[in-house]
mmCIF file of C-alpha atoms and ligand atoms in Angstrom:
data_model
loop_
_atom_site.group_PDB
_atom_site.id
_atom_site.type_symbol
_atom_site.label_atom_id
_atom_site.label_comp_id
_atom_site.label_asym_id
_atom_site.label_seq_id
_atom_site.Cartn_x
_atom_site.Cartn_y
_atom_site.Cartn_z
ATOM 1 C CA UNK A 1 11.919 16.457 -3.983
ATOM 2 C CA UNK A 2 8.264 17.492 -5.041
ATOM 3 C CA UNK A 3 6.245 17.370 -2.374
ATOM 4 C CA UNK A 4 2.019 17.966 -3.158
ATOM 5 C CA UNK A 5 1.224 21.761 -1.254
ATOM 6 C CA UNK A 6 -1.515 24.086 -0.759
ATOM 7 C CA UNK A 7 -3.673 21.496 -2.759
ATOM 8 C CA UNK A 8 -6.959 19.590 -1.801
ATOM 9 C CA UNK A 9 -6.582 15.891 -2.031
ATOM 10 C CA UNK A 10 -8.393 12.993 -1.549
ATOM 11 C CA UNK A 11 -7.527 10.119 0.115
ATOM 12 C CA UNK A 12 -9.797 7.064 -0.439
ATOM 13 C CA UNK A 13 -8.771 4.094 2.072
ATOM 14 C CA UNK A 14 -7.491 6.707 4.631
ATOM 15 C CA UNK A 15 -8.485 4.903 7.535
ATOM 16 C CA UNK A 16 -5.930 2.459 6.274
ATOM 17 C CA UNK A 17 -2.245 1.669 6.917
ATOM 18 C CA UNK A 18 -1.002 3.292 3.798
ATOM 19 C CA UNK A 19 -3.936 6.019 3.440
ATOM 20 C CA UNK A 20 -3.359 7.092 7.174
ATOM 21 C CA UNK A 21 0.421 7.747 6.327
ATOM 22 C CA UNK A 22 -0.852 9.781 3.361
ATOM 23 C CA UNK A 23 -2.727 11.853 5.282
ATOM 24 C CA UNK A 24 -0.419 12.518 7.799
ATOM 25 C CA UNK A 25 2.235 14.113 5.620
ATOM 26 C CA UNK A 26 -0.189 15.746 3.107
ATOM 27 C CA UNK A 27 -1.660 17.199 6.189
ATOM 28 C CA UNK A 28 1.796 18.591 7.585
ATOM 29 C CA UNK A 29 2.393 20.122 4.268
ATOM 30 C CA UNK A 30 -0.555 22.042 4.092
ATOM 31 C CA UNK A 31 -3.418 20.668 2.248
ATOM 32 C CA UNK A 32 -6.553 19.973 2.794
ATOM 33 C CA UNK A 33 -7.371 16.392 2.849
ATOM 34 C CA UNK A 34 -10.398 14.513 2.096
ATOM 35 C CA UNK A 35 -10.788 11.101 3.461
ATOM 36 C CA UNK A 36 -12.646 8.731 2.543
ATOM 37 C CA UNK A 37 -13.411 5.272 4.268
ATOM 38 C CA UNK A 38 -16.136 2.818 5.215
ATOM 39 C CA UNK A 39 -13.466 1.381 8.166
ATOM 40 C CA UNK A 40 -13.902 -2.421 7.034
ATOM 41 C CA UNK A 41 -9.980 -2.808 7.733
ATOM 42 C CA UNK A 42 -9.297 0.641 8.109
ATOM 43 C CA UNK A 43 -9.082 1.846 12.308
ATOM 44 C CA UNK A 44 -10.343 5.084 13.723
ATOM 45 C CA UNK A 45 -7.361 4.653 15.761
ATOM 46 C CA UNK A 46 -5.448 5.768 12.493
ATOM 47 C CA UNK A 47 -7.308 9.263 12.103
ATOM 48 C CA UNK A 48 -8.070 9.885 15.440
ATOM 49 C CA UNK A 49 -5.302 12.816 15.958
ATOM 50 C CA UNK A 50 -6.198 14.569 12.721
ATOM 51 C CA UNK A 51 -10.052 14.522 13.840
ATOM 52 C CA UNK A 52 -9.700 18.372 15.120
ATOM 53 C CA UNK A 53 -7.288 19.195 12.002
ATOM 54 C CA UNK A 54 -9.151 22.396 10.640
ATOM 55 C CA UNK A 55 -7.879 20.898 6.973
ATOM 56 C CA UNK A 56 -8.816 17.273 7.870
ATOM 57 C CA UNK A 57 -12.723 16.294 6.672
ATOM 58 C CA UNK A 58 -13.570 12.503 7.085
ATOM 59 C CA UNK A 59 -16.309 11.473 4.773
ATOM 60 C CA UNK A 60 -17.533 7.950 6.132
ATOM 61 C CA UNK A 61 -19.049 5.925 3.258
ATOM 62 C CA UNK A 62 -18.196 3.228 0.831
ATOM 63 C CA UNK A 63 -16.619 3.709 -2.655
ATOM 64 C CA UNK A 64 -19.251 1.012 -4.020
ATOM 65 C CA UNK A 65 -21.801 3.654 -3.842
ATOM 66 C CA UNK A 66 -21.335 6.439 -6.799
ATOM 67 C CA UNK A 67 -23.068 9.232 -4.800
ATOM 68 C CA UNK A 68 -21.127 8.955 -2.131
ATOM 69 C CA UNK A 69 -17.580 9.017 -4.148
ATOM 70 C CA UNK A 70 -19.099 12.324 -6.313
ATOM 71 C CA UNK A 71 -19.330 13.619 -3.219
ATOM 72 C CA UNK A 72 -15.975 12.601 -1.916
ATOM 73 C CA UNK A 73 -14.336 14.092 -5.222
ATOM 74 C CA UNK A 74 -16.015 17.299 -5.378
ATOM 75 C CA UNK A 75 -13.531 20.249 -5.463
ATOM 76 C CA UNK A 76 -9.951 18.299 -5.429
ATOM 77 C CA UNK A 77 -7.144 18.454 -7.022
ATOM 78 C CA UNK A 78 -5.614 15.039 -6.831
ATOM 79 C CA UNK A 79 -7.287 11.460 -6.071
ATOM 80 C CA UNK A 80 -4.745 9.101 -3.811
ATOM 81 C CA UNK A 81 -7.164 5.855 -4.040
ATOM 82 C CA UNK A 82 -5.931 3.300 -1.681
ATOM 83 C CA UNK A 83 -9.270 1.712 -0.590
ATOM 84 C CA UNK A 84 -9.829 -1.718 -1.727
ATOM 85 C CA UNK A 85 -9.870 -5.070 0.463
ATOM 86 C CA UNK A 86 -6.345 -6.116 0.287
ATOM 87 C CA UNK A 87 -5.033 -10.022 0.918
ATOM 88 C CA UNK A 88 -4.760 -12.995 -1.051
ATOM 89 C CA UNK A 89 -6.376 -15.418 0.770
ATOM 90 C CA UNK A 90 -9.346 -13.127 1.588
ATOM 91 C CA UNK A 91 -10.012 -12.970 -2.242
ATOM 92 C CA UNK A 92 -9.949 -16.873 -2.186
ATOM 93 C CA UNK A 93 -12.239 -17.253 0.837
ATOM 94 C CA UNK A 94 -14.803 -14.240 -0.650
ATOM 95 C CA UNK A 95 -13.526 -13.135 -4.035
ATOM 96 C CA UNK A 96 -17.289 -11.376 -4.895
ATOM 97 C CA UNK A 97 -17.272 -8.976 -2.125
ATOM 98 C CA UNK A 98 -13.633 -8.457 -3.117
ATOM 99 C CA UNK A 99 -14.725 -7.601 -6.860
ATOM 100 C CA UNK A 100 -17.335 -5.407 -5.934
ATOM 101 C CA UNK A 101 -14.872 -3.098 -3.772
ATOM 102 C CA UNK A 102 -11.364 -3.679 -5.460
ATOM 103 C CA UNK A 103 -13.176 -3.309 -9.180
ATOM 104 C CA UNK A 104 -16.801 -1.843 -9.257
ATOM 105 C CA UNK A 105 -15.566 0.589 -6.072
ATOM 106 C CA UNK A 106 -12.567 1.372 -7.915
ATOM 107 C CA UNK A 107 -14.456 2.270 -11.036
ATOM 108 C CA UNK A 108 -16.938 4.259 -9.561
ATOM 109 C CA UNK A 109 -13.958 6.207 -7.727
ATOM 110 C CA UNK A 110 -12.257 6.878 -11.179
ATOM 111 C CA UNK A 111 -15.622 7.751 -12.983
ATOM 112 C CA UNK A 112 -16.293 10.342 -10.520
ATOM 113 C CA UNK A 113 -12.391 11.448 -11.049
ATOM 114 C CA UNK A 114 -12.736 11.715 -14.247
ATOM 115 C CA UNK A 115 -16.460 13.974 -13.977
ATOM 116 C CA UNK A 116 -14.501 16.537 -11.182
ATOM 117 C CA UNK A 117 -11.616 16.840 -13.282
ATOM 118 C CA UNK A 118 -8.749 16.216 -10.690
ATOM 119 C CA UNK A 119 -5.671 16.867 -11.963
ATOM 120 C CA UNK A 120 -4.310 13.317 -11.683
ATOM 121 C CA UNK A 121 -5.594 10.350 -10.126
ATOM 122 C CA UNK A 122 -3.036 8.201 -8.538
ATOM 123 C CA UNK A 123 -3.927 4.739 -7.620
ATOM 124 C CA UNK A 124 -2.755 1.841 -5.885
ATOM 125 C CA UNK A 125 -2.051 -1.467 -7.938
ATOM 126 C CA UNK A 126 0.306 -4.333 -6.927
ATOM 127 C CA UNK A 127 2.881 -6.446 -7.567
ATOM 128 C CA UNK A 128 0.693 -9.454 -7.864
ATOM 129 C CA UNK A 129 -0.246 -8.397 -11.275
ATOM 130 C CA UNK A 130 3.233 -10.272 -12.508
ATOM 131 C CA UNK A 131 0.908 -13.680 -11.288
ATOM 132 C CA UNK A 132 3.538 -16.232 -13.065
ATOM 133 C CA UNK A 133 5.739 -14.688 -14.766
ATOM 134 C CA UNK A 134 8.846 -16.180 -14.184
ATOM 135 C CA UNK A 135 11.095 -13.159 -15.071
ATOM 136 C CA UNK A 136 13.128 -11.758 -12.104
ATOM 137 C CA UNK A 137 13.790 -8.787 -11.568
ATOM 138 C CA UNK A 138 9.841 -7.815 -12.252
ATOM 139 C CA UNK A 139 9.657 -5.027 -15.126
ATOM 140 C CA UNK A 140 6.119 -3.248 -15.592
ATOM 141 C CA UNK A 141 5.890 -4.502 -19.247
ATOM 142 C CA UNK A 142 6.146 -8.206 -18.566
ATOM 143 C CA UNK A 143 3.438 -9.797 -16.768
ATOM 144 C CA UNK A 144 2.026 -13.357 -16.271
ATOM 145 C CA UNK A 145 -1.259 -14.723 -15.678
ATOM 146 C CA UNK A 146 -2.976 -13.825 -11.825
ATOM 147 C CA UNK A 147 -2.656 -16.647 -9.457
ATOM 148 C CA UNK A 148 -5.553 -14.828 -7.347
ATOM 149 C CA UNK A 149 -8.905 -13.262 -7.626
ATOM 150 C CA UNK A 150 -7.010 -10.262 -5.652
ATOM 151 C CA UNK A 151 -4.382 -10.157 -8.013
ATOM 152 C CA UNK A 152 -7.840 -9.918 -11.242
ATOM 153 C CA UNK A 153 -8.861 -7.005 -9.537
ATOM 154 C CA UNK A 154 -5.688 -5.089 -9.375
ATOM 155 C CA UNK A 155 -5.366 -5.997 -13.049
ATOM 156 C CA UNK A 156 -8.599 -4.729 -13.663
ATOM 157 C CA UNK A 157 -7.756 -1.544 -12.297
ATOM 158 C CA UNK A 158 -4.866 -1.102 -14.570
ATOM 159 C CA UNK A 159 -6.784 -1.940 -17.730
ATOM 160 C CA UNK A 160 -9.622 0.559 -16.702
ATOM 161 C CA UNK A 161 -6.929 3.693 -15.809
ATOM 162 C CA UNK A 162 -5.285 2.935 -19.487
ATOM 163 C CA UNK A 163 -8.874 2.952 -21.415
ATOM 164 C CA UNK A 164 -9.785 6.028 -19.125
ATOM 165 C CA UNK A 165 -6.788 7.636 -20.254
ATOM 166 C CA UNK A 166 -7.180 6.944 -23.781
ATOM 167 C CA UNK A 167 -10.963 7.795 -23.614
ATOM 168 C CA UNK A 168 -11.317 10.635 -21.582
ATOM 169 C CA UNK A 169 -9.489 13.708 -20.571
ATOM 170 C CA UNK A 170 -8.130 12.264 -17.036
ATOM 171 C CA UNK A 171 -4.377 11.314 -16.350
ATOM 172 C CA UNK A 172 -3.822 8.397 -14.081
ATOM 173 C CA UNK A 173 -0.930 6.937 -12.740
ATOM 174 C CA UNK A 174 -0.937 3.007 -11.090
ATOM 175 C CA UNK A 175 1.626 2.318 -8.648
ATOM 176 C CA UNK A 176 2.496 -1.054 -8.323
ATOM 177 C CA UNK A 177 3.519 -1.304 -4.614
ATOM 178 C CA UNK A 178 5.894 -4.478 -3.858
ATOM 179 C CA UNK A 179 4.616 -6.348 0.319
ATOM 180 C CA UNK A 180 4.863 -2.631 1.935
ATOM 181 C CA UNK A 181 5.252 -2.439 5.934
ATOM 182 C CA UNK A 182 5.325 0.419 8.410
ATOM 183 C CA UNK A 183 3.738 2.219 11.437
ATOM 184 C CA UNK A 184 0.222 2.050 11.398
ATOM 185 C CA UNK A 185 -0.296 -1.658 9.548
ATOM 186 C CA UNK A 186 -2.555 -3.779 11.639
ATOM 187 C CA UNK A 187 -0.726 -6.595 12.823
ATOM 188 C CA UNK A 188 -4.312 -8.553 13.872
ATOM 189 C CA UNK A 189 -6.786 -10.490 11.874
ATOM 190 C CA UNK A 190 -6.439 -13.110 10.100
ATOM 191 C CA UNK A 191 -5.497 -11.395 7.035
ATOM 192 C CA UNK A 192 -2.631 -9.124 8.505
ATOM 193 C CA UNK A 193 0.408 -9.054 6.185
ATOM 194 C CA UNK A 194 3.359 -10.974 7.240
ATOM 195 C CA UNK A 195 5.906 -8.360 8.506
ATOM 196 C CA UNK A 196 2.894 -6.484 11.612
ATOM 197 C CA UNK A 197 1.895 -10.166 12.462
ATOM 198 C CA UNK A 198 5.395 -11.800 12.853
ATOM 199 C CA UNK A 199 6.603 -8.815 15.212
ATOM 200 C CA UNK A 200 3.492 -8.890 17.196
ATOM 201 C CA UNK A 201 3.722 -12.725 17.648
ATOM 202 C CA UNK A 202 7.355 -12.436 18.530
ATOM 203 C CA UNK A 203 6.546 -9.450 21.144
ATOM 204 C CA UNK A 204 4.679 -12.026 22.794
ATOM 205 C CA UNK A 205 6.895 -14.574 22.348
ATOM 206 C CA UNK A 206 4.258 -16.716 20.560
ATOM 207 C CA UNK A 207 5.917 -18.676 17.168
ATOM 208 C CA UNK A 208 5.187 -17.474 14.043
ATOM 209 C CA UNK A 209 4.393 -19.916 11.347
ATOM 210 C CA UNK A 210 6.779 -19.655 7.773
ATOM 211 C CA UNK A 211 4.285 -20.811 4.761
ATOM 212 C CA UNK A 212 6.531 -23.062 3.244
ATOM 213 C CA UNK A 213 10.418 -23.686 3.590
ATOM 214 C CA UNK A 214 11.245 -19.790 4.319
ATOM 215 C CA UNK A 215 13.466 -19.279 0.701
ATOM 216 C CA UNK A 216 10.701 -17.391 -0.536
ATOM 217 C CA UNK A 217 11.779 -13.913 -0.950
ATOM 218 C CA UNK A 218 10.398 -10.291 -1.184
ATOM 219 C CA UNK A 219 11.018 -7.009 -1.924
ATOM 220 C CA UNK A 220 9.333 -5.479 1.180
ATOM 221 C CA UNK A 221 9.329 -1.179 0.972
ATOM 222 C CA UNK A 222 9.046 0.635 3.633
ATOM 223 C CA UNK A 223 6.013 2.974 4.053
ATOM 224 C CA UNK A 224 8.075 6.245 3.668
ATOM 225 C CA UNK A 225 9.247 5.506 0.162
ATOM 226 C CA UNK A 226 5.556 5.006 -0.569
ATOM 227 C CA UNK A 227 4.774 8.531 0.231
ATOM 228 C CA UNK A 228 7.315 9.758 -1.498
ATOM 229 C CA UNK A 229 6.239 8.117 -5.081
ATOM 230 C CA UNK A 230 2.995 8.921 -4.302
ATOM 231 C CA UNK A 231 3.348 12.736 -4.095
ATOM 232 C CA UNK A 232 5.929 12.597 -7.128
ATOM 233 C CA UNK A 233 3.241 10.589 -9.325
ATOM 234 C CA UNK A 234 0.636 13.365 -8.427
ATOM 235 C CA UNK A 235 2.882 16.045 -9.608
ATOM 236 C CA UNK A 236 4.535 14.297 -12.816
ATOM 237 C CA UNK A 237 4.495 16.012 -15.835
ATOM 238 C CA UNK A 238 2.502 14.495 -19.108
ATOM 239 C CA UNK A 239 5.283 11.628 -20.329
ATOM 240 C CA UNK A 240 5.165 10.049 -16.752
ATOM 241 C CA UNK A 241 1.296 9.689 -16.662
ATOM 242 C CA UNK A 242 -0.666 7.042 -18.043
ATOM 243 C CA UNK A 243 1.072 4.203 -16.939
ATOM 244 C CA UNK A 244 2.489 1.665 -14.445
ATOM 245 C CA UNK A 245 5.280 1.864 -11.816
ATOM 246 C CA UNK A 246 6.887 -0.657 -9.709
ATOM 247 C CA UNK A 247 7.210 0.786 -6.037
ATOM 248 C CA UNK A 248 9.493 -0.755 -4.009
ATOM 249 C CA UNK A 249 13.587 -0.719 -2.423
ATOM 250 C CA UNK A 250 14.846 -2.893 -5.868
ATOM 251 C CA UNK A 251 16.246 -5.856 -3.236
ATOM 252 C CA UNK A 252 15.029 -8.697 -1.846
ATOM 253 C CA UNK A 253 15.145 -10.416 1.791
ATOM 254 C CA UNK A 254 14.310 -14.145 2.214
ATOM 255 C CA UNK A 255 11.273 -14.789 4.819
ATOM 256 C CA UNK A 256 14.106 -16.691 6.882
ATOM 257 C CA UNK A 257 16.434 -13.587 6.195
ATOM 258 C CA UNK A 258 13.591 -11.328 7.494
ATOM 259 C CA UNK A 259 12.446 -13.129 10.633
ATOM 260 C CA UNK A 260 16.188 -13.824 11.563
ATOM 261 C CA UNK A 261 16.126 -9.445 11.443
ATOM 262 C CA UNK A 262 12.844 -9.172 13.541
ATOM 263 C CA UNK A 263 14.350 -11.634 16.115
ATOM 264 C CA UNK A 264 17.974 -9.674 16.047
ATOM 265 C CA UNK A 265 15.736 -5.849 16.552
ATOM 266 C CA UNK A 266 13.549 -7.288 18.992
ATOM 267 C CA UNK A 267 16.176 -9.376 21.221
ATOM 268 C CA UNK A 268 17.540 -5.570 21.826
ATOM 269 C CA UNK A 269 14.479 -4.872 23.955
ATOM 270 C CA UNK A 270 13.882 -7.693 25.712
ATOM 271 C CA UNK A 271 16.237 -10.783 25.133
ATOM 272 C CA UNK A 272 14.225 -13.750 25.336
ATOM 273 C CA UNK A 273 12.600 -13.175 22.121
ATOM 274 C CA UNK A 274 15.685 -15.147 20.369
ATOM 275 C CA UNK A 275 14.710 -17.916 22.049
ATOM 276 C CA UNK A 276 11.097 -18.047 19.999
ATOM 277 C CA UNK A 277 10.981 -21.144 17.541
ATOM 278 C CA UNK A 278 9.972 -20.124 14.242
ATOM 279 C CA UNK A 279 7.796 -23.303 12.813
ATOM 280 C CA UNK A 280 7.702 -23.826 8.924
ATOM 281 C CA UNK A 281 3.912 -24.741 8.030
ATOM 282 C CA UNK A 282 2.791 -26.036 4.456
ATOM 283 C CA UNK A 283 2.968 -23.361 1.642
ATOM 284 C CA UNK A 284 -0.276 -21.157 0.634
ATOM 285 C CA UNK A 285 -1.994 -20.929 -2.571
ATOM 286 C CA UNK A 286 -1.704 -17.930 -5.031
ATOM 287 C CA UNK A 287 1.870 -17.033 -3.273
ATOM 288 C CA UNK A 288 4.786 -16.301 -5.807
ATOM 289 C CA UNK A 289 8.014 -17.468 -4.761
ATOM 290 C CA UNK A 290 10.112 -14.508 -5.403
ATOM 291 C CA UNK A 291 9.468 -11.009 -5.676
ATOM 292 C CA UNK A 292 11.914 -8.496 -6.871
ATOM 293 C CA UNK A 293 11.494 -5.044 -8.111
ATOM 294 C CA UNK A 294 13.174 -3.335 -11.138
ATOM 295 C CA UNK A 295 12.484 0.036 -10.002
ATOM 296 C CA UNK A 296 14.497 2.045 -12.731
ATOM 297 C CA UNK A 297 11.209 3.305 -14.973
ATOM 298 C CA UNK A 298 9.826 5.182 -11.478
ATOM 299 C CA UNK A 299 13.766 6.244 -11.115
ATOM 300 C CA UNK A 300 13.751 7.939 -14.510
ATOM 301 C CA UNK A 301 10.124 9.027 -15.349
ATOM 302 C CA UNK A 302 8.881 10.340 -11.719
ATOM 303 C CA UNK A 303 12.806 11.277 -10.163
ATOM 304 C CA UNK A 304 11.751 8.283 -7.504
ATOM 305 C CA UNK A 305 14.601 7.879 -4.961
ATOM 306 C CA UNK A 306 14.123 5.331 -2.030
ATOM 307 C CA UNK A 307 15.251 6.624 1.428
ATOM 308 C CA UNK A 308 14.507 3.237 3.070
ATOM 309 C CA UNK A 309 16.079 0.217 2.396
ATOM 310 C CA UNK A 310 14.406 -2.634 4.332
ATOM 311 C CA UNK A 311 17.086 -2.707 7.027
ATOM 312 C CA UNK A 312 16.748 1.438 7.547
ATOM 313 C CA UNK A 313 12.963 0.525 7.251
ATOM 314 C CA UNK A 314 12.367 -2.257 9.266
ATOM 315 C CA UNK A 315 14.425 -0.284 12.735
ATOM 316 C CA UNK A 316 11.977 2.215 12.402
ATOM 317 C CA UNK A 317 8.564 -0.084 12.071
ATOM 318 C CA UNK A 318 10.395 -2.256 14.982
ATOM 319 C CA UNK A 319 10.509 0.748 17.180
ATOM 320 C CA UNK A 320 6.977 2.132 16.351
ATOM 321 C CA UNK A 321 5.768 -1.257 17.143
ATOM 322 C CA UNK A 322 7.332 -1.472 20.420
ATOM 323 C CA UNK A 323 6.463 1.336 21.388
ATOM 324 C CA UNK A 324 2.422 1.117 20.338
ATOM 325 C CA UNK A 325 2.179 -3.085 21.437
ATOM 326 C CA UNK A 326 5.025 -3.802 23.211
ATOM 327 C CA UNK A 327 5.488 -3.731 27.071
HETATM 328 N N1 NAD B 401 0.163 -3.078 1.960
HETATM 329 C C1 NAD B 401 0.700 -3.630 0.900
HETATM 330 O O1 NAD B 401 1.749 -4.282 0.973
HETATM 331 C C2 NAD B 401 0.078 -3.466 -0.457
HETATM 332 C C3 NAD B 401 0.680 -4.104 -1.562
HETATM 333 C C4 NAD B 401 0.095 -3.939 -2.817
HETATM 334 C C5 NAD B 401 -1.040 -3.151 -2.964
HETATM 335 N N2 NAD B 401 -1.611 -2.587 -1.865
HETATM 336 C C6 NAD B 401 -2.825 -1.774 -2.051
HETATM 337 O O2 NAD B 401 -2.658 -0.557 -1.357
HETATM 338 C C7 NAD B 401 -3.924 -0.092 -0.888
HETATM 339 C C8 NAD B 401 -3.847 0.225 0.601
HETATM 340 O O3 NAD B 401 -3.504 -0.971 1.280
HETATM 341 P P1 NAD B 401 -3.266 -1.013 2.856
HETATM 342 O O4 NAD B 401 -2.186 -1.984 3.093
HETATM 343 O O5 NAD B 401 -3.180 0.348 3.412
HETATM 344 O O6 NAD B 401 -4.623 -1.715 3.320
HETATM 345 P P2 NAD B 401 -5.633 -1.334 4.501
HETATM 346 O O7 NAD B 401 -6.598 -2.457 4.597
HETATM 347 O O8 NAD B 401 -4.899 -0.937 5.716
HETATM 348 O O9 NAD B 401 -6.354 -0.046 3.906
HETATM 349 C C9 NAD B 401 -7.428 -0.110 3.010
HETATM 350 C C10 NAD B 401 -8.451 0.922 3.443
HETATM 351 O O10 NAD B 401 -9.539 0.907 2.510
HETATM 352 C C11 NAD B 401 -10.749 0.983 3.247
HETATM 353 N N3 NAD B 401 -11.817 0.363 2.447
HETATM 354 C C12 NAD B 401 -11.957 -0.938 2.111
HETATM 355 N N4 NAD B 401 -13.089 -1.126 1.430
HETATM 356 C C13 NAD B 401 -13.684 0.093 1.305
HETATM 357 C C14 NAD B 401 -14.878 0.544 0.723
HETATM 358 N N5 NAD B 401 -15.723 -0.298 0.124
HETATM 359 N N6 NAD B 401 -15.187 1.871 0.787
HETATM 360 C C15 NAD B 401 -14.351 2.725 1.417
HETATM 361 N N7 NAD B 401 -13.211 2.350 2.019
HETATM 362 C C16 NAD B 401 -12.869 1.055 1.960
HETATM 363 C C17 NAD B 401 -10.484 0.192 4.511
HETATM 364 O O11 NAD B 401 -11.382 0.455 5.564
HETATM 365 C C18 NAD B 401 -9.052 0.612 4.820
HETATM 366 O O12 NAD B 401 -9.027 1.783 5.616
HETATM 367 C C19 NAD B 401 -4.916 -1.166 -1.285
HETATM 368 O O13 NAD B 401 -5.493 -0.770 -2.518
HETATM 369 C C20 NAD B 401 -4.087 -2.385 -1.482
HETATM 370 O O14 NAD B 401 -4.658 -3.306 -2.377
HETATM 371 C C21 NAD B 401 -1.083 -2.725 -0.624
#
């Protein structure tokens, strides 16, 4: 499996649930690692054990400002860009402030990429791009109009990489990450994603509430497969760059399927949690219905091979949680 070594990278959004994971592992195999992060969602809490890291140097500052993400870029070999402002409904309730981060940010940190010469720039882009398309599995050529201004800017991000690409000397590769959970993903706020929020509501034996009936389905990936494509799409060789991949397991679980899971994992520390109603509120805008991965392009062009189905996944984010929020 390649693994990114003896390299300097940088890891934009690495105050963040999936940057922080990044760091972590690209720290324990020997880099040196840039992070960036202006902590909007991000949590010190995150970086706080690589803080005395002699390879660890946190660069606080915002990728909307072009100095700042020079700066950031200066001297590494690879880009990992994960900062943006994540959410659906948060791009509904302020889709300018998401623009200026999740596009202009996102250009400037590509721009300055592309002026330091990295050797690939990796970036994070999402599922949401398929918007309506009604095709099932989702395959990276066949997308639908964006239900969200989220899912624009994500878009966005793909068009610039290809023109980039074609342009200018830079190779870029957008992963397409499929509702990804793990250690580290803030289950607070009123943005959290589904999977940290419903565990911490259960641990506390509070209800959560299903948007809609519960059939709506999703691929969700667990956090270590994301590492793994995202050290394999830094390393791929020339045919593999340029270009979308889907990241996720290639199955999907029901809401109903996956709160019926949470309640069976969490009854094993403390049995009263399968007594906690689940309510079923009114569904929410810019939601697909299904989400399912065809994941065979990453399988043949970067060598991508899951470890994690969601049921291997999901023990191991039950535990951390637990562990970190529980009693
Ligand atoms: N988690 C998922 O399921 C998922 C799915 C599809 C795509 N993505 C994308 O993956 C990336 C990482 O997502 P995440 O779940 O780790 O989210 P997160 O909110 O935990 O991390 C994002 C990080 O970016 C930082 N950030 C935001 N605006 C910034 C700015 N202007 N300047 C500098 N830093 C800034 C935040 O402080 C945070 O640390 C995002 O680009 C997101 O859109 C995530």
């Amino acid at each position: 499996m390649s693994k990114i070594k003896n390299s300097r990278v940088l890891v934009t959004g690495g105050a963040g649930f999936i940057g922080s994971n990044l760091l972590e592992r690209l720290l324990k195999q020997d880099n040196e690692v840039v992070c960036l992060d202006n902590f909007s969602t991000g949590k010190r809490e995150n970086i706080i054990e690589f803080d005395k890291h002699k390879s660890f140097k946190l660069i606080e500052g915002d990728i909307r400002d072009y100095k700042t993400c020079k700066k950031a870029v200066t001297g590494c070999d690879y880009v990992l860009h994960q900062a943006a402002l994540g959410s659906v409904p948060r791009s509904i309730n302020d889709p300018l402030t998401s623009n200026e981060v999740n596009v202009s940010g996102f250009l400037n940190m590509l721009k300055s990429s592309e002026e330091a010469k990295v050797k690939k720039f990796v970036y994070a882009a999402s599922s949401s791009t398929y918007g309506d398309h009604p095709g099932l599995p989702k395959v990276e050529d066949k997308i639908g109009s964006p239900l969200s201004p989220y899912a624009v800017t994500k878009y966005v991000n793909e068009l610039y990489a290809k023109v980039f690409s074609d342009i200018y000397e830079i190779n870029t590769i957008g992963l397409r990450y499929f509702n990804v959970f793990g250690r580290k993903q803030d289950p607070n706020g009123a943005y959290a994603a589904v999977i940290p929020k419903f565990i911490s509501l259960l641990m506390q034996k509070e209800s959560p509430i299903i948007n809609g009936d519960g059939s709506h389905s999703r691929d969700f990936t667990y956090i270590d497969n994301v590492i793994q494509i995202n050290q394999l799409a830094a390393l791929a060789d020339d045919k593999a760059n340029n270009t979308v991949y889907n990241v996720a397991y290639g199955e999907n679980t029901s809401l109903n399927g996956m709160v019926d899971i949470l309640k069976d994992l969490l009854s094993q520390y403390d049995k009263s949690i399968n007594l906690v109603k689940i309510v079923n509120g009114p569904e929410r805008k810019g939601d697909v219905k299904h989400s399912l991965a065809d994941i065979s392009k990453a399988k043949e062009l970067l060598h991508y091979s899951p470890q994690y189905s969601f049921k291997e996944g999901i023990r191991e984010a039950v535990d951390w949680y637990w562990n970190n929020y529980g009693n």
